[in-house]
Structures are given as C-alpha cells and as structure tokens.
PDB file of C-alpha atoms in Angstrom:
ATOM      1  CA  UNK A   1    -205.679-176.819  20.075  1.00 37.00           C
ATOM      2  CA  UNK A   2    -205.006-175.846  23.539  1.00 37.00           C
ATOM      3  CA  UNK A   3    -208.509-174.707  25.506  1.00 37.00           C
ATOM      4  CA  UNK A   4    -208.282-171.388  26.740  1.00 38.00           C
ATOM      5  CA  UNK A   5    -209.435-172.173  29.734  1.00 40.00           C
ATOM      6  CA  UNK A   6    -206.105-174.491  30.572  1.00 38.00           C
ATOM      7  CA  UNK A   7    -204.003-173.628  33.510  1.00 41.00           C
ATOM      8  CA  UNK A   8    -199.824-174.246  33.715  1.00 47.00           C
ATOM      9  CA  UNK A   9    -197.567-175.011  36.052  1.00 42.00           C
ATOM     10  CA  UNK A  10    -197.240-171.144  37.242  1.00 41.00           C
ATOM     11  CA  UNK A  11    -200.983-171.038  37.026  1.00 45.00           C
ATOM     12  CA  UNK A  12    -201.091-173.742  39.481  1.00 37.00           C
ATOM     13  CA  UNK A  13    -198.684-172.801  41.746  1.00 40.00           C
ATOM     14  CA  UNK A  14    -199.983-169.122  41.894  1.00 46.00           C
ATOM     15  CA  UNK A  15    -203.759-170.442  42.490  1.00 45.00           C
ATOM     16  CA  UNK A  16    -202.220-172.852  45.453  1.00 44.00           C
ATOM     17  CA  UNK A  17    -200.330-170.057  47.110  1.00 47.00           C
ATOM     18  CA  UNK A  18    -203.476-168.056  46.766  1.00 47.00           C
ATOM     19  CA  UNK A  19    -205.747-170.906  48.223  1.00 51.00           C
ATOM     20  CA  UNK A  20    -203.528-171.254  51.109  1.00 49.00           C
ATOM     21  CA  UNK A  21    -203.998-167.615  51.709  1.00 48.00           C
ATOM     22  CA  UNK A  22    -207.466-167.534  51.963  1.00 49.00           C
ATOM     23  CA  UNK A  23    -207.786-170.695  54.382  1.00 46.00           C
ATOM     24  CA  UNK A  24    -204.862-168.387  56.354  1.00 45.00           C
ATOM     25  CA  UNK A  25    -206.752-165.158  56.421  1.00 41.00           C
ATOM     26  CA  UNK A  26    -209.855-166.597  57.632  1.00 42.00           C
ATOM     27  CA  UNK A  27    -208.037-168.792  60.605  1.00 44.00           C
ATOM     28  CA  UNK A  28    -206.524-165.693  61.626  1.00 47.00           C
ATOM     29  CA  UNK A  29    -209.670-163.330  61.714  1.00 42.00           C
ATOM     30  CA  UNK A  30    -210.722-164.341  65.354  1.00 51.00           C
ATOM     31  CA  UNK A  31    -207.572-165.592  66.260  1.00 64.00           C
ATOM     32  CA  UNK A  32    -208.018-166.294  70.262  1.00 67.00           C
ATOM     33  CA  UNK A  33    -205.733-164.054  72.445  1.00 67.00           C
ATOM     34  CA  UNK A  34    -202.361-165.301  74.080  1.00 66.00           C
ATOM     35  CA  UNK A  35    -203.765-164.923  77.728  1.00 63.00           C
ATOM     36  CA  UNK A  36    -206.869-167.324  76.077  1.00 62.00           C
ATOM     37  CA  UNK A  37    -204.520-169.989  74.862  1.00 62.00           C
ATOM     38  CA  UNK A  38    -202.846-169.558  77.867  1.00 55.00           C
ATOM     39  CA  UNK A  39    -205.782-170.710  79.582  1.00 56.00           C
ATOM     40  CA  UNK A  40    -206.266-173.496  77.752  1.00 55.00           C
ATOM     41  CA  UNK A  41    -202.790-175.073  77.848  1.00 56.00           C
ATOM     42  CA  UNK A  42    -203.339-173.866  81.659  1.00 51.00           C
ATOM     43  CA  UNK A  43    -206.363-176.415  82.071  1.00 56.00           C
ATOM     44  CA  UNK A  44    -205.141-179.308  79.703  1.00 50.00           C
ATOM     45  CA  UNK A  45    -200.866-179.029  80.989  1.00 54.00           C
ATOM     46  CA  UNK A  46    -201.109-182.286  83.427  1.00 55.00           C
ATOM     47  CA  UNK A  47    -202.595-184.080  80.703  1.00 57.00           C
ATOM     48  CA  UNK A  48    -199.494-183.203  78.244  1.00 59.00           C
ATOM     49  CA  UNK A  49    -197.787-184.111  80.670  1.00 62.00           C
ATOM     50  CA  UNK A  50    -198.703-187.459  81.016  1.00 61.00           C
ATOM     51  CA  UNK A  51    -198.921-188.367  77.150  1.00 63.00           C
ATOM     52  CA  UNK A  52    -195.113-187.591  76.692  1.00 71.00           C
ATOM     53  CA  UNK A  53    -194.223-190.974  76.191  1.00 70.00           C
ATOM     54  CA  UNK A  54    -197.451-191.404  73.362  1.00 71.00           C
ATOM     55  CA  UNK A  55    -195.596-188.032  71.553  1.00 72.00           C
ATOM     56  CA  UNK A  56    -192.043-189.627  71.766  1.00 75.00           C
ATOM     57  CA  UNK A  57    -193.660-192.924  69.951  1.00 77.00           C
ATOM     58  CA  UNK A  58    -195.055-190.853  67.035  1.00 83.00           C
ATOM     59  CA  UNK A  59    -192.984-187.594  66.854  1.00 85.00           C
ATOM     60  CA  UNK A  60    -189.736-188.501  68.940  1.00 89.00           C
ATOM     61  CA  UNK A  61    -187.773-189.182  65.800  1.00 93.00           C
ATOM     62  CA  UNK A  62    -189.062-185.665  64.084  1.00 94.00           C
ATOM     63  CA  UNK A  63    -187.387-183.688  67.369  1.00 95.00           C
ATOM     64  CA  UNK A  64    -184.357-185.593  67.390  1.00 95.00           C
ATOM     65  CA  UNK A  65    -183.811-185.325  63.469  1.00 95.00           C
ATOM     66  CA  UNK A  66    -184.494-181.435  63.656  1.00 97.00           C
ATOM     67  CA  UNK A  67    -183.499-180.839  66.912  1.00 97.00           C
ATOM     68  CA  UNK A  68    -180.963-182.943  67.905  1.00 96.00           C
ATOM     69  CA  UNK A  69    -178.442-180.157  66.320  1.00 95.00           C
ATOM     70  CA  UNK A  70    -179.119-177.814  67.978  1.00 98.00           C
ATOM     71  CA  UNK A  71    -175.682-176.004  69.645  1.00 97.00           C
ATOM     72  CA  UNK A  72    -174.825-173.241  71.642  1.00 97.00           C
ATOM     73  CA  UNK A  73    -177.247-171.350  73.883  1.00 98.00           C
ATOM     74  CA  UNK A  74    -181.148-172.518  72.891  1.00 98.00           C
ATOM     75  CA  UNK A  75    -184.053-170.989  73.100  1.00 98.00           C
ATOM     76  CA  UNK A  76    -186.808-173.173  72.837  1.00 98.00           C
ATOM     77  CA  UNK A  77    -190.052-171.183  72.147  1.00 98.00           C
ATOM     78  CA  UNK A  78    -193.720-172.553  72.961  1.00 95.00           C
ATOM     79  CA  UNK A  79    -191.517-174.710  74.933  1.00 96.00           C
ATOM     80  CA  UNK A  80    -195.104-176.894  76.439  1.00 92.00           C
ATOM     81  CA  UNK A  81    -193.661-179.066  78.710  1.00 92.00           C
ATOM     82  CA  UNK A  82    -190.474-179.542  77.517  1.00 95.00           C
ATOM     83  CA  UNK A  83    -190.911-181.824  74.941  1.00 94.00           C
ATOM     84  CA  UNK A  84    -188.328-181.185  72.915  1.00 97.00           C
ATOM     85  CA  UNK A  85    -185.517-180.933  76.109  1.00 97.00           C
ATOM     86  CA  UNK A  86    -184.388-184.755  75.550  1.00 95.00           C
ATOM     87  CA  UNK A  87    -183.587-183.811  72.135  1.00 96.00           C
ATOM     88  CA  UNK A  88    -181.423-180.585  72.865  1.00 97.00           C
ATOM     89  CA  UNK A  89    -178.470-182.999  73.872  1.00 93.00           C
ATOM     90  CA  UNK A  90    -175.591-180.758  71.966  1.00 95.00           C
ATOM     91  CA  UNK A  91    -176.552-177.466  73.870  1.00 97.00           C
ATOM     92  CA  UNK A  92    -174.802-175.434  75.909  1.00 96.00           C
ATOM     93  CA  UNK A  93    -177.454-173.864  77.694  1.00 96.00           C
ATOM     94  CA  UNK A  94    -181.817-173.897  76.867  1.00 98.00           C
ATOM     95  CA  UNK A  95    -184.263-171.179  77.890  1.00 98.00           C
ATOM     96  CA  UNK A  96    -187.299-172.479  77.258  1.00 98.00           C
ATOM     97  CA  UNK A  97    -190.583-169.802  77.272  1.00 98.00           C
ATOM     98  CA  UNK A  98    -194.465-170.021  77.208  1.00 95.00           C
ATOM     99  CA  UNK A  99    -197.638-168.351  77.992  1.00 91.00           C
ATOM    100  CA  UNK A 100    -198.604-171.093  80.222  1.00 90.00           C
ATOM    101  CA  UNK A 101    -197.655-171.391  83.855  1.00 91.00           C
ATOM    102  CA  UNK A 102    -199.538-174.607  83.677  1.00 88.00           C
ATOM    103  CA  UNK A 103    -197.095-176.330  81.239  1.00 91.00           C
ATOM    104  CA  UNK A 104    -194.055-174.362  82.597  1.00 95.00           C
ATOM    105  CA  UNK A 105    -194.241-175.766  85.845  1.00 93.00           C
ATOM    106  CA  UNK A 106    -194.169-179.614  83.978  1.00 93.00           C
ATOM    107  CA  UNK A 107    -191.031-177.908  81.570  1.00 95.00           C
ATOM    108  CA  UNK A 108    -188.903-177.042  84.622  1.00 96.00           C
ATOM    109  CA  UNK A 109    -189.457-180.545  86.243  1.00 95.00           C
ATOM    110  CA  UNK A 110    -188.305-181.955  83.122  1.00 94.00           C
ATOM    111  CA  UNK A 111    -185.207-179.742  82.982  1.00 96.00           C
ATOM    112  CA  UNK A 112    -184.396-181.173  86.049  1.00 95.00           C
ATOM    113  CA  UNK A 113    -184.554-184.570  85.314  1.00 94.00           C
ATOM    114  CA  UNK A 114    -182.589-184.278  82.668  1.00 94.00           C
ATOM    115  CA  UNK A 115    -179.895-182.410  84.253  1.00 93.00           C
ATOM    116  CA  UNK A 116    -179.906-179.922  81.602  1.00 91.00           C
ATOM    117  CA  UNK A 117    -178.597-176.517  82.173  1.00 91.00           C
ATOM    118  CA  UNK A 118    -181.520-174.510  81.349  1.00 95.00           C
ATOM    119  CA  UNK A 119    -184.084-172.183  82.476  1.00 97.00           C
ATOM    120  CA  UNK A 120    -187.957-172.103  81.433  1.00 97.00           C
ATOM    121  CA  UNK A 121    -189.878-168.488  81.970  1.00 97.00           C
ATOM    122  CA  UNK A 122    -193.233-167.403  81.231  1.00 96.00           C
ATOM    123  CA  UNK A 123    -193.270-164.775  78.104  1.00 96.00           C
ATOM    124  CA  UNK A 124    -195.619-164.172  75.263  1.00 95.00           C
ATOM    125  CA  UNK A 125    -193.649-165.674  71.932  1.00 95.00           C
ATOM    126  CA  UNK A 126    -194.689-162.298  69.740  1.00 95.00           C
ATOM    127  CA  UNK A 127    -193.101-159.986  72.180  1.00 96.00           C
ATOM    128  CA  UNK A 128    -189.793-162.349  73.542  1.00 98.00           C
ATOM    129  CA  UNK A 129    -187.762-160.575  76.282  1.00 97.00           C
ATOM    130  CA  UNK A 130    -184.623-160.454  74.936  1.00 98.00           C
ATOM    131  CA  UNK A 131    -181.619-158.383  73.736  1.00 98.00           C
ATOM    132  CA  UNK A 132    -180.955-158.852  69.956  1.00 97.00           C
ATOM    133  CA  UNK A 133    -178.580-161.827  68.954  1.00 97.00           C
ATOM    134  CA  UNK A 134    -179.090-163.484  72.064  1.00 98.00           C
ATOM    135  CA  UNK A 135    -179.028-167.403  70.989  1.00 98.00           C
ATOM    136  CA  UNK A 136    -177.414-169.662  68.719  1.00 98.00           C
ATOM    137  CA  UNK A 137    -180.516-171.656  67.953  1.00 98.00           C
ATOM    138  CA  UNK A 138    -184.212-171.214  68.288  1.00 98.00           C
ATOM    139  CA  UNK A 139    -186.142-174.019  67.823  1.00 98.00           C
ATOM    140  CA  UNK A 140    -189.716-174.220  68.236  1.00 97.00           C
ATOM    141  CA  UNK A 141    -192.317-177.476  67.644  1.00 96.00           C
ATOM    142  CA  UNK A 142    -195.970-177.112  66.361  1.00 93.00           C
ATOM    143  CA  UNK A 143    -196.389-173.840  67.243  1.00 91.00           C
ATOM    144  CA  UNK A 144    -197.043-170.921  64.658  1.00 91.00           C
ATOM    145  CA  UNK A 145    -200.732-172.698  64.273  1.00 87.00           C
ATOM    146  CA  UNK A 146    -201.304-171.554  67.880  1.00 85.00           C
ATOM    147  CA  UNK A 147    -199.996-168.017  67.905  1.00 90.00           C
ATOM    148  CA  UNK A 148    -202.298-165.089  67.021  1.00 89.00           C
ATOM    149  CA  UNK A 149    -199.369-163.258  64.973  1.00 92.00           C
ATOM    150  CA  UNK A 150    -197.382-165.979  63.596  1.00 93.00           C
ATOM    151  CA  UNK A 151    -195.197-163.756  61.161  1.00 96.00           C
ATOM    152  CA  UNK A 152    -194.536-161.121  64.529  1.00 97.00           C
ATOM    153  CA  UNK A 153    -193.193-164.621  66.587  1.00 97.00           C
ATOM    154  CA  UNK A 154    -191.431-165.615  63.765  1.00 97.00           C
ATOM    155  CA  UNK A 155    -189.891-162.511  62.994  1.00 98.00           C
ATOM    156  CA  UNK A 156    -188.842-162.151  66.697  1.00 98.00           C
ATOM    157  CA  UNK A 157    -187.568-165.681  66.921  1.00 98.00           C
ATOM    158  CA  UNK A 158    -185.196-164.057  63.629  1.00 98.00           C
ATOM    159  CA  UNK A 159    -184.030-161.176  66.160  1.00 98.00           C
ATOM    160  CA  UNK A 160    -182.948-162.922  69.179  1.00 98.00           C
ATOM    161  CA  UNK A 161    -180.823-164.950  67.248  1.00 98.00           C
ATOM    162  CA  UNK A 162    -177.533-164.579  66.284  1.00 98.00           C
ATOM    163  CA  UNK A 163    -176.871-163.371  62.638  1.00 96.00           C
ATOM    164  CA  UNK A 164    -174.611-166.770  61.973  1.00 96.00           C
ATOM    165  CA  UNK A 165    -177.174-168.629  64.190  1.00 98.00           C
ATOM    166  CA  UNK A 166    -180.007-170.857  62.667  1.00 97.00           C
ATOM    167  CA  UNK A 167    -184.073-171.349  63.171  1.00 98.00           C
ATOM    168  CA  UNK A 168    -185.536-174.675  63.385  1.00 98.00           C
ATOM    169  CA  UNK A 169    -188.845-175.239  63.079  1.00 98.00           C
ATOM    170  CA  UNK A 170    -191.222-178.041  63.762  1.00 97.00           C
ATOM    171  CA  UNK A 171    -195.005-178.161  62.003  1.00 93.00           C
ATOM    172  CA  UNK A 172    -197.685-179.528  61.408  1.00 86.00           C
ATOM    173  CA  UNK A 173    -199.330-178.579  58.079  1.00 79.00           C
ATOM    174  CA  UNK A 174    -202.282-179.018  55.433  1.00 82.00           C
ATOM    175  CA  UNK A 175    -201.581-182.716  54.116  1.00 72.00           C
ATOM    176  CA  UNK A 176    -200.702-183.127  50.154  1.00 78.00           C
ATOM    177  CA  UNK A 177    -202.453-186.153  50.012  1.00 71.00           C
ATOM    178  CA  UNK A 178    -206.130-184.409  48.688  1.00 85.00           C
ATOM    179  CA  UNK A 179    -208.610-186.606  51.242  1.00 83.00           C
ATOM    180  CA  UNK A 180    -206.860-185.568  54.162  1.00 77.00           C
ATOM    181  CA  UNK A 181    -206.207-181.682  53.416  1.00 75.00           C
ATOM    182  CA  UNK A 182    -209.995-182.213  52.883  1.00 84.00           C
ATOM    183  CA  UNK A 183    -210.725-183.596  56.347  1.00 82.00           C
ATOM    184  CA  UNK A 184    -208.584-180.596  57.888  1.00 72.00           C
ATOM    185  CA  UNK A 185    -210.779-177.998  56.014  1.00 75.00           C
ATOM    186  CA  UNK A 186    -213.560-179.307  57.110  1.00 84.00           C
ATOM    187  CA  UNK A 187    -212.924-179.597  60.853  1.00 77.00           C
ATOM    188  CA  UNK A 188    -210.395-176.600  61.283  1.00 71.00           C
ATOM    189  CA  UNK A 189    -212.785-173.907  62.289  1.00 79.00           C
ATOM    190  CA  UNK A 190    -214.445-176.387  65.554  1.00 78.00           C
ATOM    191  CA  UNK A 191    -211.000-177.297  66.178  1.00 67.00           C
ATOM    192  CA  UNK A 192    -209.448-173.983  66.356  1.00 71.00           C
ATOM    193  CA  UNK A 193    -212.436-172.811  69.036  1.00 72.00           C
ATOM    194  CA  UNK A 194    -211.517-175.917  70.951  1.00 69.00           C
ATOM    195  CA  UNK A 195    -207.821-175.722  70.661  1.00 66.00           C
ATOM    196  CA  UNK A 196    -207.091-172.312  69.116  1.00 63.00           C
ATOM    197  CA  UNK A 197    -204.970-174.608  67.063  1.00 71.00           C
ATOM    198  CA  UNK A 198    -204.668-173.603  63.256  1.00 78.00           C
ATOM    199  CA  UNK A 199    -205.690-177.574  61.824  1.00 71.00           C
ATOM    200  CA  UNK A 200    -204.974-176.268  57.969  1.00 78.00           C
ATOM    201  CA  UNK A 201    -201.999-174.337  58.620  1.00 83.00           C
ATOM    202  CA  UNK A 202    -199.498-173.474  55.606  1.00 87.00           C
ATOM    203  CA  UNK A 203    -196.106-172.914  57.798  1.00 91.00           C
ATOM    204  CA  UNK A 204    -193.512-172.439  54.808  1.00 90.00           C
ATOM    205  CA  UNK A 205    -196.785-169.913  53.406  1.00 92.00           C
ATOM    206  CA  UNK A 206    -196.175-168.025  57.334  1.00 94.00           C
ATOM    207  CA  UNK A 207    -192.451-168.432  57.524  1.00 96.00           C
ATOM    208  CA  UNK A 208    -192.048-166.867  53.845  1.00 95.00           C
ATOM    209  CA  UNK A 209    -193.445-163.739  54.757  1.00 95.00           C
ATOM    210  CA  UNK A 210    -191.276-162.961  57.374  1.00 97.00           C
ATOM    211  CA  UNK A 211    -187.650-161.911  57.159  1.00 97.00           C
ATOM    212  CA  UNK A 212    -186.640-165.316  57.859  1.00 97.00           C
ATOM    213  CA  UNK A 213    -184.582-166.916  55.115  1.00 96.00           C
ATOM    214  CA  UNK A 214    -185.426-170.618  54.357  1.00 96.00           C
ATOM    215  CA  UNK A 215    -182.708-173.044  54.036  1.00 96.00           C
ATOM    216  CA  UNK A 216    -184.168-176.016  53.674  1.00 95.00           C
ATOM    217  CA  UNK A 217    -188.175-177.645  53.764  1.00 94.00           C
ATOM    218  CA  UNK A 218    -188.980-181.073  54.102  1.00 93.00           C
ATOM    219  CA  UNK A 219    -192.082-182.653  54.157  1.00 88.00           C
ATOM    220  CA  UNK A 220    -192.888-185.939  56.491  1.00 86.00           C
ATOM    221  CA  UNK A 221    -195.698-188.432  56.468  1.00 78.00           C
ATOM    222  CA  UNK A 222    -197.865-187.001  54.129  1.00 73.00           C
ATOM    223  CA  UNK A 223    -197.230-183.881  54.499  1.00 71.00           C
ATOM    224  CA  UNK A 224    -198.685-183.503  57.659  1.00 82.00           C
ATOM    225  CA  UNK A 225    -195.232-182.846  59.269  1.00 90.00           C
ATOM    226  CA  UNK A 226    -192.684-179.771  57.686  1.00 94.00           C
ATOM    227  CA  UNK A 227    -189.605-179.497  58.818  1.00 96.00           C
ATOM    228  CA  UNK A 228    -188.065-175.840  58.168  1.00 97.00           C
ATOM    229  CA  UNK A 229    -184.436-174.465  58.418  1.00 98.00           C
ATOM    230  CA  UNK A 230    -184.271-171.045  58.552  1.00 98.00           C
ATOM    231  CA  UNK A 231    -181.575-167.918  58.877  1.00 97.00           C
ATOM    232  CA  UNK A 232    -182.013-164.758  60.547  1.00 95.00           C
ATOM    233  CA  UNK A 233    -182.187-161.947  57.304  1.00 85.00           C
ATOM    234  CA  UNK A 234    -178.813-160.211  57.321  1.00 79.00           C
ATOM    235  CA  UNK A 235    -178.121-157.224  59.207  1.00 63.00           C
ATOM    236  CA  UNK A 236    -178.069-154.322  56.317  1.00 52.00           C
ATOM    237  CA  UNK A 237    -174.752-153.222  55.778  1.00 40.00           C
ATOM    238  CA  UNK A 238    -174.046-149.532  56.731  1.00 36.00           C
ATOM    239  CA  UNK A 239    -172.061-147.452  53.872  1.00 37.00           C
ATOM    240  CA  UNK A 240    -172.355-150.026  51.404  1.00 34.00           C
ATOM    241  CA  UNK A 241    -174.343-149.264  48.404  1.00 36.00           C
TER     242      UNK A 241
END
C-alpha cells in the first residue's frame, strides 16, 4: 500500500519551484541599491580588469557558445568590462551599458582594441534608455543575481528588442548536484553583503516570470552555469479576437 505521506513527480516539482521561491524572496528583501553595486564594481573594476584572461580560461567557451551568434545591432547589458565583446564577432554594431563608470571606462578600452563598432554608456539595466525594438540581440552574462529587480531588467531587456529579435542569457545558478546547492545556501547571505551577488540564484525561476518566452535552457558544469534563449512576448494583435 502506498503511504499517504508519498510525494510524485508533480509533488516534487511543485515543492522545488516553491523552495526556489523562498531562497528568492529572501535574497531579494534587502536587495542593495543600483548606485550601491555601482560602488562596488566602482572599487573592484581594475581588478576585473586584470583577471580577463583567468575568465576566458574558465568561461570563454560559455560566451562564445551563447554569444558568439549574436547578429545585428547588440546590446550588451551589465556589460562589466566588456567581457563578452571578443565574443560578439557576427555584430553589426554593440552598445554595451552599466551602472559602473569604473568598469565602463575598462569596456570602452576594450572596444577599442578590438576594433569593434560599438559604444558603452552608463545606464541603470531596470530603467534602459531606449526606444522600443531597438536591437536585434540582447545578451547579458551573470547578471540578474546582481540586479535589485531582476524580472523589471528582464522585462526591459524584452522591450528594447525587436519582436523577431532574440535574448541570450548567461547565469550562474543553484548547482543540481545536492553538496554544492548546499554550500551556496549556506554562504549566500555573507556573499550577497560582500558582493550584492545573488550566490543561490534560480535564473529560469526569474526569467519565467517575466514576459520573456524561453526557447531553450541548458545547464553546464553542474548546473552551476544556465544558458537561456529567450523571445520578446508578442506584440498583442489589435482587432483580432
């Protein structure tokens, strides 16, 4: 006889949607302000800077496998200091933004020298300074664990890009392998007042609810990488019922 205390599959899932919910809600009730993160990237930026050769060893081939498609005009948001430029290789044009001035200033040097045709301006990610449909791509790379409104960047990232256009999205996440995802609960409240980095962070949880339509999620190295393809939602169709 089955117990009646036995779960299913939709028991499961339900429970682990509501888990990562939780661990969500609290990262998010003292979520530091952009100008504070701004600070921080402000004082850290030359050191980024000079580890960009370390983060093309270990996540080079993750940006060129979900960036290196990338066409048309690009907007790179949380663009740091260009990390993700090298990769952008099929664009015809990349505007890369951040709160930082600090990492901007590294971000334009690197535009330079890689001759790309590109700009890189300072602008807050949940309120992006553009007209509607203004991109082909967006891409953006470990990011939405920094942002105090993930779903409101995410959901502008949708609007500034073109309604045939695609989101590409580059995260870091809570590890399936059970040891790990229990090191990252453990540490991800002193590493979030240190970094105002989300260490736990659920992006496909985020990214589904928002308007965004997911194409496609995979999961690297343990789950401690997600790669996400998204679509803007389509435009509601006047007169049609």
């Amino acid at each position: 006889m089955q117990s009646s205390n036995s779960r299913g599959p939709t028991d499961r899932r339900n429970r682990t949607n509501e888990d990562g919910t939780e661990r969500r809600q609290s990262s998010e009730r003292d979520s530091m302000s952009a100008a504070k993160i701004a600070d921080a990237y402000d004082e850290v930026a030359d050191g980024l800077a000079r580890w960009r050769r370390l983060d093309r060893l270990f996540a080079g081939r993750y940006r060129r496998r979900q960036f290196g498609r990338a066409d048309g005009r690009v907007l790179d948001v949380a663009c740091g200091t260009g990390r993700n430029f090298r990769y952008l290789r099929a664009a015809d044009a990349v505007v890369g933004v951040d709160v930082s001035d600090g990492v901007l200033s590294h971000a334009r040097e690197e535009l330079a020298r890689l001759g790309l045709d590109g700009t890189a301006r300072r602008m807050d990610a949940q309120a992006l300074d553009f007209d509607d449909d203004s991109f082909d791509t967006v891409v953006s790379s470990f990011s939405t664990c920094t942002f105090p409104e993930p779903r409101t960047a995410l959901e502008e990232m949708g609007r500034v890009c073109k309604p045939d256009g695609r989101v590409l999205l580059l995260e870091h996440g809570r590890s399936d392998v059970r040891p790990v995802a229990w090191l990252q609960d453990r540490r991800a409240d002193a590493h979030y007042e240190k970094t105002g980095c989300r260490l736990n962070h659920e992006p496909r949880v985020t990214v589904r609810e928002t308007s965004l339509e997911i194409e496609r999620v995979r999961d690297r190295f343990f789950g401690l990488v997600v790669e996400i393809d998204a679509a803007p939602a389509p435009a509601t169709e006047v007169g049609r019922e």
